Amino acid sequence: MGRVIVITSGKGGVGKSTCVANIGTALALSNKKVTVVDADIGLRNLDVIMGLESRVVYTSMDVIDGSSTLERALVKDRRVENLKLLAASQRNNKNDVEPEQMRDMCLKLKEENDYVLVDSPAGIEQGFRNAASAAEEALVVTTPEVSAVRDADRIIGLLQSEEIHKIDLIINRINPKLVAKGDMLDSEDVLDILSIDLIGVVPEDPNIVGSTNRGQPLIFDSKTGAAGAYWRISERIEGKEVPIPEFKVDGAFTRFWGKLIGRRDGEIN
Amino acid sequence: MIQRLIQILTRADKSKDIAKSRLKLILVQDRLSISEEVMQSLQSEVTKLLSKYFTLNTDEVEMDLEREDNALALVANIPILGMKERENELNTTEIQKDNEPDTEKANKEQQTEKEVTEENDSN
């Protein structure tokens, strides 16, 4: 029996799907059985971010209406053992699925996996309720911006009313330079406001764009920057005590030294 | 020019501080506007607590959040009909003090108390 974790944010565009792709891959790379589920019916994305779009034949909608078995609808990731994707239908919409149907599917997946990560659509409507229906835990993703934190607060309230009480926060796209200048909320500010447990801080990393372009989650190719942060989050999900590093802006010398040893800006080991 | 330099040096206008205080205020409102029940239960608990000390007109209790500039206030209007008689007498001095018309509130209290006594008389 595995764990069903919903990844959600309220606001769109904060990096939910990228988190799901990288954390799911990281868990699979540590020999866990993982299925990632795209619950964004009508606006599917996770297959593209993971680079599996060309291999999707059946979707969760086909499983629900009986035209495919659950097993057959799962797309196996060839780059890593034990990582599978259940894609969302692009032709239907969120109201075509009932929370109970989503729940049944996730509970079946739970039996055969160590982790089922459900990528929730943005918003607080039925799509969110579907995604949260089978989850016992949630990861709330936010960026250090007023609008994203506000929506995260709303989502936290809704998760609690869905009886999900293990809720951890991921602060995505922290820019150490802006934080140092006082032009960006730092993780302490965000935590102070949302008062839930922090499970990871992901620095803004230009390499994410390239990895999304290629359809290859960054974690396959890197252990630093954002990939390092995703890696540590996956370890914390597994219950390991991994400290959250402070992302500082390096001085001129450390920057020079960092370049020599191939370390990226803001990374502390 | 010099002012601008000082501004740059001291960074008194850190935008993150502005963001944080805006967020705090937004969330206080969001969190409260989400659930009417919370307001209802706050009202009933406050009334219950105050009823230990005062006889209240519970039908006309009003409680609401009001926003002024950059602060949020809980504004309550709780009509008091009179003091509750305490079993022990140690509070008599306190009650006398309360009745001193030194604040507007005490004045109002007295007034309502008077009205009540008058009502009682007529009964």
Short mmCIF file of N, CA and C in Angstrom, two decimals, chain A residues 89-156:
data_model
loop_
_atom_site.label_atom_id
_atom_site.label_comp_id
_atom_site.label_asym_id
_atom_site.label_seq_id
_atom_site.Cartn_x
_atom_site.Cartn_y
_atom_site.Cartn_z
N SER A 89 -7.47 13.18 -20.31
CA SER A 89 -8.05 13.35 -21.63
C SER A 89 -8.03 14.83 -22.00
N GLN A 90 -7.71 15.13 -23.26
CA GLN A 90 -7.69 16.52 -23.69
C GLN A 90 -9.06 16.92 -24.24
N ARG A 91 -9.89 15.94 -24.60
CA ARG A 91 -11.15 16.25 -25.27
C ARG A 91 -12.30 16.47 -24.29
N ASN A 92 -12.16 15.94 -23.09
CA ASN A 92 -13.26 16.08 -22.13
C ASN A 92 -13.01 17.29 -21.23
N ASN A 93 -13.92 17.50 -20.29
CA ASN A 93 -13.63 18.53 -19.31
C ASN A 93 -13.84 18.01 -17.89
N LYS A 94 -13.47 18.86 -16.94
CA LYS A 94 -13.40 18.42 -15.54
C LYS A 94 -14.71 17.83 -15.02
N ASN A 95 -15.84 18.34 -15.54
CA ASN A 95 -17.12 17.89 -15.01
C ASN A 95 -17.53 16.51 -15.54
N ASP A 96 -16.74 15.97 -16.49
CA ASP A 96 -17.04 14.63 -17.00
C ASP A 96 -16.59 13.54 -16.04
N VAL A 97 -15.85 13.93 -15.03
CA VAL A 97 -15.36 12.94 -14.06
C VAL A 97 -15.94 13.28 -12.69
N GLU A 98 -16.37 12.23 -11.99
CA GLU A 98 -16.88 12.41 -10.63
C GLU A 98 -15.75 12.14 -9.64
N PRO A 99 -15.74 12.84 -8.51
CA PRO A 99 -14.70 12.58 -7.50
C PRO A 99 -14.58 11.10 -7.14
N GLU A 100 -15.72 10.38 -7.11
CA GLU A 100 -15.66 8.96 -6.72
C GLU A 100 -14.90 8.13 -7.75
N GLN A 101 -15.09 8.48 -9.06
CA GLN A 101 -14.40 7.72 -10.11
C GLN A 101 -12.88 7.92 -10.01
N MET A 102 -12.50 9.17 -9.77
CA MET A 102 -11.08 9.51 -9.62
C MET A 102 -10.51 8.79 -8.40
N ARG A 103 -11.31 8.79 -7.36
CA ARG A 103 -10.90 8.17 -6.10
C ARG A 103 -10.66 6.68 -6.28
N ASP A 104 -11.60 6.00 -6.94
CA ASP A 104 -11.46 4.57 -7.17
C ASP A 104 -10.18 4.25 -7.93
N MET A 105 -9.92 5.08 -8.97
CA MET A 105 -8.73 4.84 -9.79
C MET A 105 -7.45 5.00 -8.96
N CYS A 106 -7.40 6.08 -8.18
CA CYS A 106 -6.20 6.34 -7.37
C CYS A 106 -6.01 5.26 -6.31
N LEU A 107 -7.13 4.76 -5.75
CA LEU A 107 -7.00 3.74 -4.72
C LEU A 107 -6.47 2.43 -5.31
N LYS A 108 -6.87 2.14 -6.58
CA LYS A 108 -6.31 0.96 -7.25
C LYS A 108 -4.80 1.14 -7.48
N LEU A 109 -4.43 2.35 -7.92
CA LEU A 109 -3.01 2.63 -8.16
C LEU A 109 -2.20 2.56 -6.87
N LYS A 110 -2.84 2.96 -5.79
CA LYS A 110 -2.18 2.97 -4.49
C LYS A 110 -1.74 1.58 -4.07
N GLU A 111 -2.57 0.57 -4.46
CA GLU A 111 -2.25 -0.80 -4.08
C GLU A 111 -0.96 -1.30 -4.73
N GLU A 112 -0.66 -0.77 -5.92
CA GLU A 112 0.48 -1.29 -6.67
C GLU A 112 1.69 -0.37 -6.66
N ASN A 113 1.59 0.77 -5.98
CA ASN A 113 2.69 1.72 -6.00
C ASN A 113 3.11 2.12 -4.59
N ASP A 114 4.34 2.66 -4.50
CA ASP A 114 4.75 3.27 -3.24
C ASP A 114 4.20 4.69 -3.17
N TYR A 115 4.16 5.34 -4.34
CA TYR A 115 3.64 6.71 -4.37
C TYR A 115 2.73 6.93 -5.58
N VAL A 116 1.59 7.58 -5.33
CA VAL A 116 0.73 8.06 -6.41
C VAL A 116 0.69 9.57 -6.26
N LEU A 117 1.29 10.28 -7.24
CA LEU A 117 1.30 11.74 -7.17
C LEU A 117 0.25 12.28 -8.13
N VAL A 118 -0.72 13.02 -7.59
CA VAL A 118 -1.81 13.53 -8.42
C VAL A 118 -1.58 15.01 -8.70
N ASP A 119 -1.43 15.34 -9.98
CA ASP A 119 -1.21 16.72 -10.40
C ASP A 119 -2.57 17.40 -10.55
N SER A 120 -2.88 18.29 -9.62
CA SER A 120 -4.19 18.94 -9.61
C SER A 120 -4.23 20.10 -10.60
N PRO A 121 -5.38 20.34 -11.23
CA PRO A 121 -5.49 21.56 -12.04
C PRO A 121 -5.53 22.78 -11.14
N ALA A 122 -5.26 23.95 -11.72
CA ALA A 122 -5.40 25.19 -10.96
C ALA A 122 -6.89 25.38 -10.65
N GLY A 123 -7.16 26.23 -9.69
CA GLY A 123 -8.55 26.53 -9.39
C GLY A 123 -9.07 25.76 -8.20
N ILE A 124 -10.31 26.06 -7.82
CA ILE A 124 -10.88 25.45 -6.62
C ILE A 124 -12.17 24.70 -6.95
N GLU A 125 -12.40 24.45 -8.25
CA GLU A 125 -13.65 23.85 -8.66
C GLU A 125 -13.54 22.32 -8.67
N GLN A 126 -14.44 21.71 -9.45
CA GLN A 126 -14.52 20.25 -9.45
C GLN A 126 -13.18 19.56 -9.75
N GLY A 127 -12.39 20.15 -10.65
CA GLY A 127 -11.10 19.54 -10.99
C GLY A 127 -10.23 19.37 -9.76
N PHE A 128 -10.23 20.37 -8.91
CA PHE A 128 -9.46 20.30 -7.67
C PHE A 128 -10.03 19.23 -6.75
N ARG A 129 -11.38 19.21 -6.66
CA ARG A 129 -12.01 18.23 -5.77
C ARG A 129 -11.76 16.80 -6.25
N ASN A 130 -11.79 16.61 -7.58
CA ASN A 130 -11.45 15.30 -8.13
C ASN A 130 -10.04 14.89 -7.73
N ALA A 131 -9.10 15.83 -7.93
CA ALA A 131 -7.69 15.52 -7.66
C ALA A 131 -7.46 15.19 -6.19
N ALA A 132 -8.19 15.88 -5.31
CA ALA A 132 -7.96 15.71 -3.88
C ALA A 132 -8.73 14.52 -3.31
N SER A 133 -9.64 13.94 -4.14
CA SER A 133 -10.60 12.97 -3.58
C SER A 133 -9.96 11.74 -2.95
N ALA A 134 -8.83 11.29 -3.49
CA ALA A 134 -8.25 10.07 -2.94
C ALA A 134 -7.03 10.34 -2.06
N ALA A 135 -6.63 11.60 -1.98
CA ALA A 135 -5.36 11.93 -1.31
C ALA A 135 -5.52 11.98 0.20
N GLU A 136 -4.47 11.53 0.87
CA GLU A 136 -4.41 11.67 2.33
C GLU A 136 -3.41 12.74 2.69
N GLU A 137 -2.60 13.13 1.69
CA GLU A 137 -1.58 14.14 1.93
C GLU A 137 -1.59 15.12 0.77
N ALA A 138 -1.06 16.32 1.03
CA ALA A 138 -1.00 17.31 -0.04
C ALA A 138 0.31 18.06 0.00
N LEU A 139 0.80 18.41 -1.20
CA LEU A 139 1.90 19.35 -1.32
C LEU A 139 1.32 20.60 -1.97
N VAL A 140 1.42 21.71 -1.28
CA VAL A 140 0.92 22.96 -1.85
C VAL A 140 2.11 23.72 -2.42
N VAL A 141 2.02 24.06 -3.72
CA VAL A 141 3.12 24.78 -4.37
C VAL A 141 2.74 26.25 -4.46
N THR A 142 3.67 27.12 -4.07
CA THR A 142 3.44 28.55 -4.25
C THR A 142 4.73 29.21 -4.72
N THR A 143 4.60 30.40 -5.27
CA THR A 143 5.77 31.22 -5.55
C THR A 143 5.74 32.39 -4.57
N PRO A 144 6.86 33.07 -4.35
CA PRO A 144 6.85 34.13 -3.34
C PRO A 144 6.19 35.42 -3.85
N GLU A 145 4.96 35.32 -4.28
CA GLU A 145 4.24 36.49 -4.77
C GLU A 145 2.91 36.61 -4.04
N VAL A 146 2.42 37.83 -3.91
CA VAL A 146 1.21 38.08 -3.15
C VAL A 146 0.04 37.23 -3.66
N SER A 147 -0.18 37.23 -4.98
CA SER A 147 -1.35 36.52 -5.52
C SER A 147 -1.24 35.01 -5.31
N ALA A 148 -0.04 34.46 -5.51
CA ALA A 148 0.13 33.00 -5.35
C ALA A 148 -0.03 32.58 -3.90
N VAL A 149 0.49 33.38 -2.98
CA VAL A 149 0.39 33.03 -1.55
C VAL A 149 -1.05 33.14 -1.09
N ARG A 150 -1.74 34.14 -1.61
CA ARG A 150 -3.15 34.30 -1.26
C ARG A 150 -3.95 33.06 -1.69
N ASP A 151 -3.71 32.62 -2.93
CA ASP A 151 -4.44 31.44 -3.42
C ASP A 151 -4.04 30.17 -2.67
N ALA A 152 -2.76 30.11 -2.30
CA ALA A 152 -2.29 28.95 -1.53
C ALA A 152 -3.05 28.88 -0.20
N ASP A 153 -3.26 30.02 0.41
CA ASP A 153 -3.98 30.06 1.69
C ASP A 153 -5.41 29.53 1.53
N ARG A 154 -6.02 29.89 0.42
CA ARG A 154 -7.39 29.44 0.16
C ARG A 154 -7.42 27.92 -0.02
N ILE A 155 -6.44 27.43 -0.80
CA ILE A 155 -6.36 25.99 -1.07
C ILE A 155 -6.11 25.20 0.22
N ILE A 156 -5.27 25.76 1.09
CA ILE A 156 -4.98 25.07 2.35
C ILE A 156 -6.28 24.91 3.15
#
